[in-house]
Amino acid sequence: MFFTDPARTPDPEAVAARLPRGAAVVYRAFGAPDALARARRLRAICKARGLVLLIGADEGLAQGARADGVHLPQRLAARAGRIKRAHPSWIVTAAAHGEAAARRAARAGADAAVVSPVFPSRSPSAGRPLGVMRLSLIARRAGVPVYALGGVSNENARRLVDAGVAGLAAVEGLASRT
């Protein structure tokens, strides 16, 4: 999963163009005036490359861009069920910063929880890292698939696999590595 960030990845289209088939792009517009145009460009890239496009916290933008679904911040996770009922084919993920939040996302109807931060991260919003063992426990108890976010890199992703959370890692900072 690649989460856009206007400050850290000002050209998300270039990053999306290099992602492997099956990866997901979470476009977070943060009120950008060109959000629909950028979302549509990302949608075209995703469709051509076999990627999934989720729009961060904006159901209307997701509809306008013909995205594959939405990603909700933890504070909006309770909306997952309503969104799934309105758009049954959409993928709906929700952020979770701990076990209780991951379980709430599952109960609300989210398809997956994106748990963070797992490792120390440069993200301005990152809190204290959960660590691999705590993530593993959350993944077992969440009730939905769990994706790791926050400081995950090609170098430390192996620790997630070794802890039994294989296939659940989201790599941040991909722009500087690809």
Coordinates of N, CA, C and O in Angstrom, one line a residue:
M1 N 0.8 -1.2 0.0 CA 0.0 0.0 0.0 C 0.9 1.2 0.0 O 1.9 1.3 0.7
F2 N 0.5 2.2 -0.8 CA 1.2 3.4 -0.9 C 0.3 4.5 -0.5 O -0.8 4.7 -1.1
F3 N 0.6 5.2 0.6 CA -0.2 6.4 1.1 C 0.4 7.7 0.5 O 1.5 7.9 0.8
T4 N -0.4 8.4 -0.2 CA 0.1 9.7 -0.7 C 0.2 10.7 0.4 O -0.5 10.6 1.4
D5 N 1.1 11.6 0.3 CA 1.3 12.7 1.2 C 1.9 13.9 0.4 O 3.0 13.8 -0.2
P6 N 1.1 15.0 0.3 CA 1.6 16.1 -0.6 C 3.0 16.6 -0.2 O 3.7 17.1 -1.1
A7 N 3.4 16.6 1.0 CA 4.7 17.1 1.4 C 5.8 16.1 1.1 O 6.9 16.5 0.7
R8 N 5.5 14.8 1.4 CA 6.6 13.8 1.2 C 6.6 13.2 -0.2 O 7.6 12.6 -0.5
T9 N 5.5 13.2 -0.8 CA 5.4 12.6 -2.2 C 4.6 13.5 -3.1 O 3.5 13.3 -3.4
P10 N 5.2 14.6 -3.5 CA 4.5 15.6 -4.3 C 4.1 15.1 -5.7 O 3.2 15.7 -6.3
D11 N 4.6 14.0 -6.2 CA 4.3 13.4 -7.5 C 3.8 12.0 -7.3 O 4.5 11.0 -7.6
P12 N 2.6 11.8 -6.7 CA 2.1 10.4 -6.5 C 1.9 9.6 -7.8 O 2.0 8.4 -7.7
E13 N 1.7 10.3 -8.9 CA 1.5 9.6 -10.2 C 2.8 8.8 -10.5 O 2.8 7.7 -11.0
A14 N 4.0 9.5 -10.3 CA 5.2 8.8 -10.6 C 5.5 7.6 -9.7 O 6.0 6.6 -10.2
V15 N 5.1 7.7 -8.5 CA 5.3 6.5 -7.6 C 4.3 5.4 -8.0 O 4.7 4.3 -8.2
A16 N 3.0 5.8 -8.3 CA 2.1 4.8 -8.7 C 2.5 4.1 -10.0 O 2.3 2.8 -10.1
A17 N 3.1 4.8 -10.9 CA 3.6 4.2 -12.1 C 4.6 3.1 -11.9 O 4.9 2.3 -12.8
R18 N 5.3 3.1 -10.8 CA 6.3 2.1 -10.5 C 5.9 1.0 -9.5 O 6.7 0.1 -9.2
L19 N 4.7 1.0 -9.0 CA 4.2 0.0 -8.1 C 4.0 -1.3 -8.7 O 3.5 -1.4 -9.9
P20 N 4.2 -2.4 -8.0 CA 3.9 -3.7 -8.6 C 2.4 -4.0 -8.7 O 1.6 -3.5 -7.9
R21 N 2.0 -4.8 -9.7 CA 0.6 -5.2 -9.9 C 0.1 -5.7 -8.5 O 0.8 -6.4 -7.8
G22 N -1.2 -5.3 -8.2 CA -1.8 -5.8 -7.0 C -1.6 -4.8 -5.8 O -2.3 -5.0 -4.8
A23 N -0.7 -3.9 -5.9 CA -0.5 -2.9 -4.9 C -1.7 -2.0 -4.8 O -2.5 -1.9 -5.7
A24 N -1.8 -1.2 -3.7 CA -2.9 -0.3 -3.5 C -2.3 1.1 -3.4 O -1.3 1.3 -2.7
V25 N -3.0 2.1 -3.9 CA -2.7 3.5 -3.7 C -3.8 4.1 -2.9 O -5.0 4.0 -3.2
V26 N -3.4 4.8 -1.8 CA -4.4 5.5 -1.0 C -4.1 7.0 -1.2 O -3.2 7.5 -0.7
Y27 N -5.0 7.6 -2.0 CA -4.9 9.0 -2.3 C -5.5 9.8 -1.3 O -6.8 9.8 -1.1
R28 N -4.7 10.6 -0.6 CA -5.2 11.5 0.5 C -5.1 12.9 -0.1 O -4.0 13.5 -0.1
A29 N -6.2 13.5 -0.4 CA -6.2 14.8 -1.1 C -6.0 16.0 -0.2 O -5.5 17.0 -0.6
F30 N -6.4 15.9 1.1 CA -6.2 16.9 2.1 C -6.7 18.3 1.6 O -6.1 19.3 1.8
G31 N -7.8 18.3 0.9 CA -8.5 19.5 0.4 C -7.8 20.1 -0.8 O -8.1 21.3 -1.1
A32 N -7.0 19.5 -1.5 CA -6.3 20.0 -2.7 C -7.3 20.5 -3.7 O -8.3 19.8 -4.0
P33 N -7.1 21.7 -4.3 CA -8.0 22.2 -5.3 C -8.1 21.3 -6.5 O -9.1 21.3 -7.2
D34 N -7.0 20.6 -6.9 CA -7.0 19.7 -8.0 C -7.2 18.3 -7.7 O -6.9 17.4 -8.5
A35 N -7.9 18.0 -6.6 CA -8.1 16.6 -6.1 C -8.8 15.7 -7.1 O -8.3 14.6 -7.3
L36 N -9.8 16.1 -7.7 CA -10.5 15.3 -8.7 C -9.7 15.0 -9.9 O -9.6 13.8 -10.3
A37 N -9.0 16.0 -10.4 CA -8.1 15.7 -11.6 C -7.0 14.8 -11.2 O -6.7 13.8 -12.0
R38 N -6.4 15.0 -10.1 CA -5.3 14.1 -9.7 C -5.8 12.7 -9.4 O -5.2 11.7 -9.8
A39 N -7.0 12.5 -8.7 CA -7.6 11.2 -8.5 C -7.9 10.5 -9.8 O -7.6 9.3 -9.9
R40 N -8.3 11.2 -10.8 CA -8.6 10.6 -12.1 C -7.3 10.2 -12.8 O -7.3 9.1 -13.4
R41 N -6.3 11.0 -12.6 CA -5.0 10.5 -13.2 C -4.5 9.3 -12.5 O -4.0 8.3 -13.2
L42 N -4.6 9.3 -11.2 CA -4.2 8.1 -10.4 C -5.1 6.9 -10.8 O -4.6 5.8 -11.0
R43 N -6.4 7.1 -11.0 CA -7.2 6.0 -11.4 C -6.8 5.4 -12.8 O -6.8 4.2 -12.9
A44 N -6.4 6.2 -13.7 CA -6.0 5.8 -15.0 C -4.7 4.9 -14.9 O -4.6 3.8 -15.5
I45 N -3.8 5.4 -14.1 CA -2.5 4.6 -13.8 C -2.9 3.3 -13.1 O -2.4 2.2 -13.5
C46 N -3.7 3.4 -12.1 CA -4.1 2.1 -11.4 C -4.7 1.1 -12.3 O -4.4 -0.1 -12.2
K47 N -5.6 1.6 -13.1 CA -6.3 0.6 -14.0 C -5.4 0.0 -15.0 O -5.4 -1.2 -15.2
A48 N -4.5 0.8 -15.5 CA -3.5 0.3 -16.5 C -2.5 -0.7 -15.9 O -2.1 -1.6 -16.5
R49 N -2.2 -0.5 -14.6 CA -1.1 -1.3 -14.0 C -1.7 -2.4 -13.1 O -0.9 -3.1 -12.4
G50 N -3.0 -2.5 -13.0 CA -3.6 -3.5 -12.1 C -3.4 -3.2 -10.6 O -3.2 -4.1 -9.8
L51 N -3.6 -1.9 -10.3 CA -3.5 -1.5 -8.9 C -4.9 -1.1 -8.4 O -5.8 -0.9 -9.1
V52 N -5.0 -1.1 -7.1 CA -6.2 -0.7 -6.4 C -6.1 0.8 -6.0 O -5.1 1.2 -5.4
L53 N -7.1 1.6 -6.3 CA -7.1 3.0 -5.8 C -8.2 3.2 -4.8 O -9.4 2.9 -5.0
L54 N -7.7 3.6 -3.6 CA -8.6 4.0 -2.5 C -8.4 5.5 -2.3 O -7.3 6.0 -2.4
I55 N -9.5 6.2 -1.9 CA -9.5 7.6 -1.7 C -9.6 7.8 -0.2 O -10.5 7.2 0.5
G56 N -8.8 8.6 0.4 CA -8.8 8.9 1.8 C -9.9 9.8 2.2 O -10.0 10.9 1.8
A57 N -10.8 9.2 3.1 CA -11.9 10.0 3.8 C -12.8 10.8 2.9 O -13.3 11.8 3.4
D58 N -13.0 10.5 1.7 CA -13.8 11.3 0.8 C -14.6 10.5 -0.1 O -14.2 10.2 -1.2
E59 N -15.8 10.1 0.3 CA -16.7 9.2 -0.5 C -17.0 9.9 -1.8 O -17.1 9.2 -2.9
G60 N -17.3 11.2 -1.8 CA -17.7 11.9 -3.1 C -16.5 11.9 -4.1 O -16.8 11.6 -5.3
L61 N -15.3 12.1 -3.6 CA -14.2 12.1 -4.5 C -14.0 10.7 -5.0 O -13.6 10.5 -6.2
A62 N -14.2 9.7 -4.2 CA -14.0 8.3 -4.6 C -15.0 8.0 -5.8 O -14.7 7.4 -6.8
Q63 N -16.2 8.5 -5.6 CA -17.3 8.3 -6.7 C -16.8 9.0 -7.9 O -16.9 8.4 -9.0
G64 N -16.5 10.3 -7.8 CA -16.1 11.1 -8.9 C -14.9 10.5 -9.7 O -14.8 10.6 -10.9
A65 N -14.0 9.9 -9.0 CA -12.8 9.3 -9.6 C -13.0 7.9 -10.1 O -12.1 7.3 -10.7
R66 N -14.1 7.3 -9.7 CA -14.4 5.9 -10.0 C -13.3 5.0 -9.3 O -12.8 4.1 -9.9
A67 N -13.0 5.3 -8.1 CA -12.0 4.6 -7.3 C -12.6 3.2 -6.9 O -13.8 3.0 -7.1
D68 N -11.7 2.4 -6.4 CA -12.1 1.1 -5.9 C -12.6 1.1 -4.5 O -13.1 0.1 -4.0
G69 N -12.6 2.2 -3.8 CA -13.1 2.3 -2.5 C -12.5 3.5 -1.7 O -11.9 4.4 -2.3
V70 N -12.6 3.4 -0.4 CA -12.1 4.5 0.4 C -11.3 3.9 1.6 O -11.4 2.8 2.0
H71 N -10.4 4.8 2.1 CA -9.7 4.5 3.4 C -10.1 5.6 4.4 O -10.0 6.8 4.1
L72 N -10.6 5.1 5.5 CA -11.1 6.0 6.6 C -10.1 6.2 7.7 O -9.5 5.2 8.1
P73 N -9.9 7.4 8.2 CA -9.1 7.6 9.4 C -9.8 7.0 10.5 O -11.0 6.7 10.5
Q74 N -9.1 6.7 11.6 CA -9.7 6.0 12.7 C -10.9 6.7 13.2 O -11.9 6.0 13.6
R75 N -10.9 8.0 13.3 CA -12.1 8.7 13.8 C -13.3 8.6 13.0 O -14.4 8.8 13.5
L76 N -13.2 8.1 11.7 CA -14.3 7.9 10.8 C -14.7 6.5 10.6 O -15.5 6.2 9.7
A77 N -14.0 5.6 11.2 CA -14.1 4.1 10.9 C -15.6 3.6 11.1 O -16.0 2.7 10.4
A78 N -16.3 4.3 12.0 CA -17.7 3.8 12.2 C -18.6 4.0 10.9 O -19.6 3.4 10.8
R79 N -18.1 4.7 10.0 CA -18.8 4.9 8.7 C -18.7 3.8 7.7 O -19.3 3.7 6.7
A80 N -17.8 2.8 8.0 CA -17.5 1.8 7.1 C -18.7 1.0 6.6 O -18.9 0.7 5.4
G81 N -19.6 0.6 7.5 CA -20.8 -0.2 7.2 C -21.7 0.6 6.3 O -22.2 0.0 5.3
R82 N -21.9 1.8 6.6 CA -22.8 2.6 5.7 C -22.2 2.7 4.3 O -23.0 2.6 3.3
I83 N -21.0 3.0 4.2 CA -20.3 3.1 2.9 C -20.4 1.8 2.2 O -20.7 1.8 1.0
K84 N -20.1 0.7 2.8 CA -20.2 -0.6 2.2 C -21.6 -0.9 1.7 O -21.8 -1.5 0.6
R85 N -22.6 -0.5 2.5 CA -24.0 -0.7 2.0 C -24.3 0.1 0.8 O -25.0 -0.3 -0.1
A86 N -23.8 1.3 0.8 CA -24.1 2.2 -0.4 C -23.3 1.8 -1.6 O -23.7 2.1 -2.7
H87 N -22.1 1.2 -1.4 CA -21.2 0.9 -2.5 C -20.7 -0.6 -2.2 O -19.5 -0.7 -1.8
P88 N -21.5 -1.6 -2.4 CA -21.1 -3.0 -2.1 C -19.8 -3.5 -2.7 O -19.2 -4.3 -2.2
S89 N -19.5 -2.9 -3.9 CA -18.3 -3.4 -4.6 C -17.0 -2.7 -4.1 O -15.9 -3.2 -4.4
W90 N -17.1 -1.7 -3.3 CA -16.0 -1.0 -2.8 C -15.2 -1.7 -1.8 O -15.8 -2.5 -1.0
I91 N -13.9 -1.4 -1.7 CA -13.1 -1.9 -0.6 C -13.1 -0.7 0.4 O -12.8 0.5 0.0
V92 N -13.3 -1.0 1.6 CA -13.3 0.0 2.7 C -12.2 -0.4 3.7 O -12.4 -1.4 4.4
T93 N -11.2 0.4 3.9 CA -10.2 0.2 4.9 C -10.3 1.3 6.0 O -10.8 2.4 5.7
A94 N -9.8 1.0 7.2 CA -9.8 2.0 8.2 C -8.5 2.0 9.0 O -7.9 0.9 9.2
A95 N -8.0 3.2 9.4 CA -6.8 3.3 10.2 C -7.2 2.8 11.6 O -8.3 3.0 12.1
A96 N -6.2 2.2 12.2 CA -6.3 1.8 13.6 C -4.9 2.0 14.3 O -3.9 1.6 13.7
H97 N -5.0 2.6 15.5 CA -3.7 2.8 16.2 C -3.6 1.9 17.4 O -2.9 2.2 18.4
G98 N -4.3 0.8 17.4 CA -4.3 -0.2 18.5 C -5.3 -1.3 18.3 O -6.1 -1.2 17.3
E99 N -5.3 -2.3 19.2 CA -6.2 -3.4 19.0 C -7.6 -3.0 19.1 O -8.4 -3.5 18.3
A100 N -8.0 -2.2 20.0 CA -9.4 -1.8 20.2 C -9.9 -1.1 18.9 O -11.0 -1.4 18.5
A101 N -9.1 -0.3 18.3 CA -9.5 0.4 17.1 C -9.7 -0.5 15.9 O -10.6 -0.4 15.1
A102 N -8.8 -1.5 15.9 CA -8.8 -2.5 14.8 C -10.1 -3.3 14.9 O -10.8 -3.6 13.9
R103 N -10.4 -3.7 16.1 CA -11.7 -4.5 16.3 C -12.9 -3.6 16.1 O -13.9 -4.1 15.5
R104 N -12.9 -2.4 16.4 CA -14.0 -1.5 16.1 C -14.2 -1.3 14.6 O -15.3 -1.3 14.1
A105 N -13.1 -1.2 13.9 CA -13.2 -1.1 12.4 C -13.8 -2.4 11.8 O -14.7 -2.3 10.9
A106 N -13.4 -3.5 12.4 CA -14.0 -4.8 11.9 C -15.5 -4.8 12.2 O -16.3 -5.2 11.3
R107 N -15.9 -4.5 13.4 CA -17.3 -4.5 13.7 C -18.1 -3.5 12.9 O -19.3 -3.7 12.6
A108 N -17.5 -2.4 12.5 CA -18.2 -1.4 11.7 C -18.3 -1.8 10.3 O -19.1 -1.2 9.6
G109 N -17.6 -2.8 9.9 CA -17.8 -3.3 8.5 C -16.6 -3.0 7.6 O -16.7 -3.3 6.4
A110 N -15.5 -2.6 8.1 CA -14.3 -2.4 7.2 C -13.8 -3.7 6.7 O -13.9 -4.7 7.4
D111 N -13.2 -3.7 5.5 CA -12.6 -4.9 4.9 C -11.3 -5.2 5.5 O -10.8 -6.3 5.5
A112 N -10.6 -4.2 6.0 CA -9.2 -4.3 6.6 C -8.9 -3.1 7.5 O -9.5 -2.1 7.3
A113 N -8.0 -3.3 8.4 CA -7.5 -2.3 9.2 C -6.0 -2.0 8.9 O -5.3 -2.9 8.7
V114 N -5.7 -0.7 8.8 CA -4.3 -0.3 8.6 C -3.8 0.1 9.9 O -4.2 1.2 10.4
V115 N -2.9 -0.7 10.5 CA -2.4 -0.4 11.9 C -1.1 0.3 11.9 O -0.2 -0.1 11.2
S116 N -1.0 1.4 12.7 CA 0.2 2.2 12.7 C 0.3 2.9 14.0 O -0.7 3.0 14.8
P117 N 1.5 3.3 14.3 CA 2.8 3.0 13.6 C 3.4 1.7 14.2 O 3.3 1.5 15.4
V118 N 3.9 1.0 13.3 CA 4.6 -0.3 13.7 C 6.0 -0.1 14.1 O 6.4 -0.6 15.1
F119 N 6.7 0.7 13.3 CA 8.1 1.0 13.6 C 8.3 2.5 13.7 O 7.4 3.2 13.4
P120 N 9.4 3.0 14.3 CA 9.6 4.4 14.3 C 9.4 5.0 12.9 O 9.9 4.4 11.9
S121 N 8.8 6.1 12.8 CA 8.5 6.7 11.5 C 8.8 8.2 11.5 O 8.7 8.9 12.6
R122 N 9.1 8.8 10.4 CA 9.3 10.2 10.2 C 8.0 11.0 10.0 O 8.0 12.2 9.9
S123 N 6.9 10.2 9.9 CA 5.6 10.9 9.7 C 5.3 11.8 10.9 O 5.4 11.4 12.1
P124 N 4.9 13.0 10.6 CA 4.6 14.0 11.7 C 3.4 13.5 12.7 O 3.4 13.9 13.8
S125 N 2.6 12.6 12.2 CA 1.5 12.2 13.0 C 1.7 10.9 13.7 O 0.9 10.4 14.5
A126 N 2.9 10.3 13.5 CA 3.2 9.0 14.1 C 3.4 9.1 15.6 O 4.1 10.0 16.1
G127 N 2.8 8.2 16.3 CA 3.0 8.1 17.7 C 4.1 7.1 18.1 O 4.9 6.8 17.3
R128 N 4.0 6.6 19.3 CA 5.0 5.6 19.7 C 4.8 4.3 19.0 O 3.6 3.8 18.8
P129 N 5.8 3.7 18.4 CA 5.7 2.5 17.6 C 5.1 1.3 18.4 O 5.4 1.1 19.6
L130 N 4.2 0.5 17.8 CA 3.6 -0.6 18.4 C 4.6 -1.8 18.5 O 4.5 -2.6 19.4
G131 N 5.4 -2.0 17.5 CA 6.4 -3.1 17.4 C 5.7 -4.3 16.8 O 4.5 -4.4 16.6
V132 N 6.6 -5.2 16.4 CA 6.2 -6.4 15.6 C 5.3 -7.3 16.5 O 4.3 -7.8 16.0
M133 N 5.7 -7.6 17.7 CA 4.9 -8.5 18.5 C 3.5 -8.0 18.8 O 2.5 -8.7 18.7
R134 N 3.4 -6.7 19.1 CA 2.1 -6.2 19.4 C 1.2 -6.2 18.1 O 0.0 -6.5 18.2
L135 N 1.8 -5.9 17.0 CA 1.1 -5.9 15.7 C 0.6 -7.3 15.4 O -0.5 -7.5 15.0
S136 N 1.5 -8.3 15.7 CA 1.1 -9.7 15.5 C -0.1 -10.1 16.3 O -1.1 -10.7 15.9
L137 N -0.2 -9.6 17.6 CA -1.3 -9.9 18.5 C -2.6 -9.2 17.9 O -3.6 -9.8 17.9
I138 N -2.4 -7.9 17.5 CA -3.5 -7.2 16.9 C -4.1 -7.9 15.7 O -5.3 -8.1 15.5
A139 N -3.2 -8.4 14.8 CA -3.6 -9.1 13.6 C -4.4 -10.3 13.9 O -5.4 -10.6 13.2
R140 N -4.0 -11.0 15.0 CA -4.7 -12.3 15.3 C -6.1 -12.0 15.9 O -7.0 -12.8 15.8
R141 N -6.2 -10.8 16.6 CA -7.5 -10.5 17.3 C -8.4 -9.5 16.5 O -9.6 -9.3 17.0
A142 N -8.0 -8.9 15.5 CA -8.7 -7.8 14.8 C -10.0 -8.3 14.2 O -11.0 -7.5 14.2
G143 N -10.1 -9.5 13.6 CA -11.3 -9.9 12.9 C -11.4 -9.5 11.5 O -12.3 -9.8 10.8
V144 N -10.4 -8.8 11.0 CA -10.2 -8.4 9.6 C -8.7 -8.5 9.3 O -7.9 -8.5 10.2
P145 N -8.4 -8.5 8.0 CA -7.0 -8.5 7.6 C -6.4 -7.2 8.1 O -7.1 -6.1 8.2
V146 N -5.1 -7.2 8.5 CA -4.4 -6.1 9.0 C -3.2 -5.8 8.1 O -2.4 -6.7 7.8
Y147 N -3.0 -4.5 7.8 CA -1.9 -4.0 7.1 C -1.0 -3.1 8.0 O -1.6 -2.3 8.8
A148 N 0.3 -3.3 8.0 CA 1.2 -2.5 8.8 C 1.6 -1.3 8.1 O 1.8 -1.3 6.9
L149 N 1.7 -0.2 8.9 CA 2.1 1.1 8.4 C 2.9 1.8 9.4 O 2.7 1.6 10.6
G150 N 3.8 2.6 9.0 CA 4.6 3.4 9.9 C 6.0 2.8 10.1 O 6.2 1.9 10.8
G151 N 6.9 3.4 9.3 CA 8.3 3.0 9.4 C 8.6 1.7 8.8 O 9.7 1.2 8.8
V152 N 7.7 1.1 8.1 CA 7.9 -0.2 7.4 C 8.8 0.1 6.2 O 8.5 1.0 5.4
S153 N 9.8 -0.7 6.0 CA 10.7 -0.5 4.9 C 11.1 -1.9 4.3 O 10.8 -2.9 4.9
N154 N 11.8 -1.9 3.2 CA 12.2 -3.2 2.7 C 13.2 -3.9 3.7 O 13.2 -5.1 3.7
E155 N 13.9 -3.1 4.5 CA 14.8 -3.7 5.4 C 14.1 -4.4 6.6 O 14.6 -5.4 7.1
N156 N 13.1 -3.8 7.1 CA 12.5 -4.4 8.3 C 11.2 -5.2 8.1 O 10.7 -5.8 9.0
A157 N 10.7 -5.2 6.8 CA 9.5 -6.0 6.5 C 9.7 -7.5 6.8 O 8.7 -8.1 7.2
R158 N 10.9 -8.0 6.7 CA 11.1 -9.4 7.0 C 10.7 -9.7 8.5 O 10.3 -10.8 8.7
R159 N 10.9 -8.8 9.4 CA 10.5 -9.0 10.8 C 9.0 -9.3 10.9 O 8.6 -10.1 11.7
L160 N 8.2 -8.6 10.0 CA 6.8 -8.9 10.0 C 6.5 -10.3 9.5 O 5.7 -11.0 10.1
V161 N 7.2 -10.7 8.5 CA 7.0 -12.1 8.0 C 7.4 -13.1 9.0 O 6.7 -14.1 9.3
D162 N 8.6 -12.9 9.6 CA 9.1 -13.8 10.6 C 8.1 -13.9 11.8 O 8.1 -15.0 12.5
A163 N 7.4 -12.9 12.1 CA 6.4 -12.9 13.3 C 5.1 -13.4 12.9 O 4.2 -13.5 13.7
G164 N 4.9 -13.9 11.6 CA 3.7 -14.5 11.2 C 2.7 -13.6 10.7 O 1.5 -13.9 10.6
V165 N 3.1 -12.4 10.3 CA 2.1 -11.4 9.7 C 2.5 -11.2 8.2 O 2.5 -10.1 7.7
A166 N 2.9 -12.3 7.6 CA 3.3 -12.3 6.2 C 2.2 -11.7 5.3 O 1.1 -12.0 5.5
G167 N 2.7 -11.0 4.3 CA 1.7 -10.4 3.4 C 0.9 -9.2 3.9 O 0.0 -8.8 3.3
L168 N 1.3 -8.7 5.1 CA 0.5 -7.7 5.7 C 1.2 -6.3 5.8 O 0.8 -5.4 6.4
A169 N 2.4 -6.2 5.1 CA 3.2 -5.0 5.3 C 2.9 -4.0 4.2 O 2.8 -4.3 3.0
A170 N 2.7 -2.7 4.6 CA 2.6 -1.6 3.7 C 3.9 -0.8 3.8 O 4.3 -0.5 4.9
V171 N 4.5 -0.6 2.7 CA 5.8 0.1 2.7 C 5.6 1.6 2.5 O 5.0 2.0 1.6
E172 N 6.1 2.4 3.5 CA 6.1 3.8 3.3 C 7.4 4.3 2.8 O 8.4 3.6 2.8
G173 N 7.4 5.5 2.2 CA 8.6 6.1 1.7 C 9.1 5.4 0.4 O 10.2 5.5 0.1
L174 N 8.1 4.8 -0.3 CA 8.5 4.1 -1.5 C 9.1 5.0 -2.6 O 9.9 4.5 -3.3
A175 N 8.7 6.2 -2.6 CA 9.2 7.1 -3.6 C 10.7 7.2 -3.6 O 11.3 7.3 -4.6
S176 N 11.4 7.1 -2.5 CA 12.8 7.2 -2.4 C 13.5 5.8 -2.6 O 14.7 5.8 -2.8
R177 N 12.7 4.8 -2.7 CA 13.3 3.4 -2.9 C 13.1 2.8 -4.2 O 13.6 1.8 -4.5
T178 N 12.2 3.4 -5.0 CA 11.9 2.7 -6.3 C 12.4 3.6 -7.5 O 12.8 4.7 -7.3

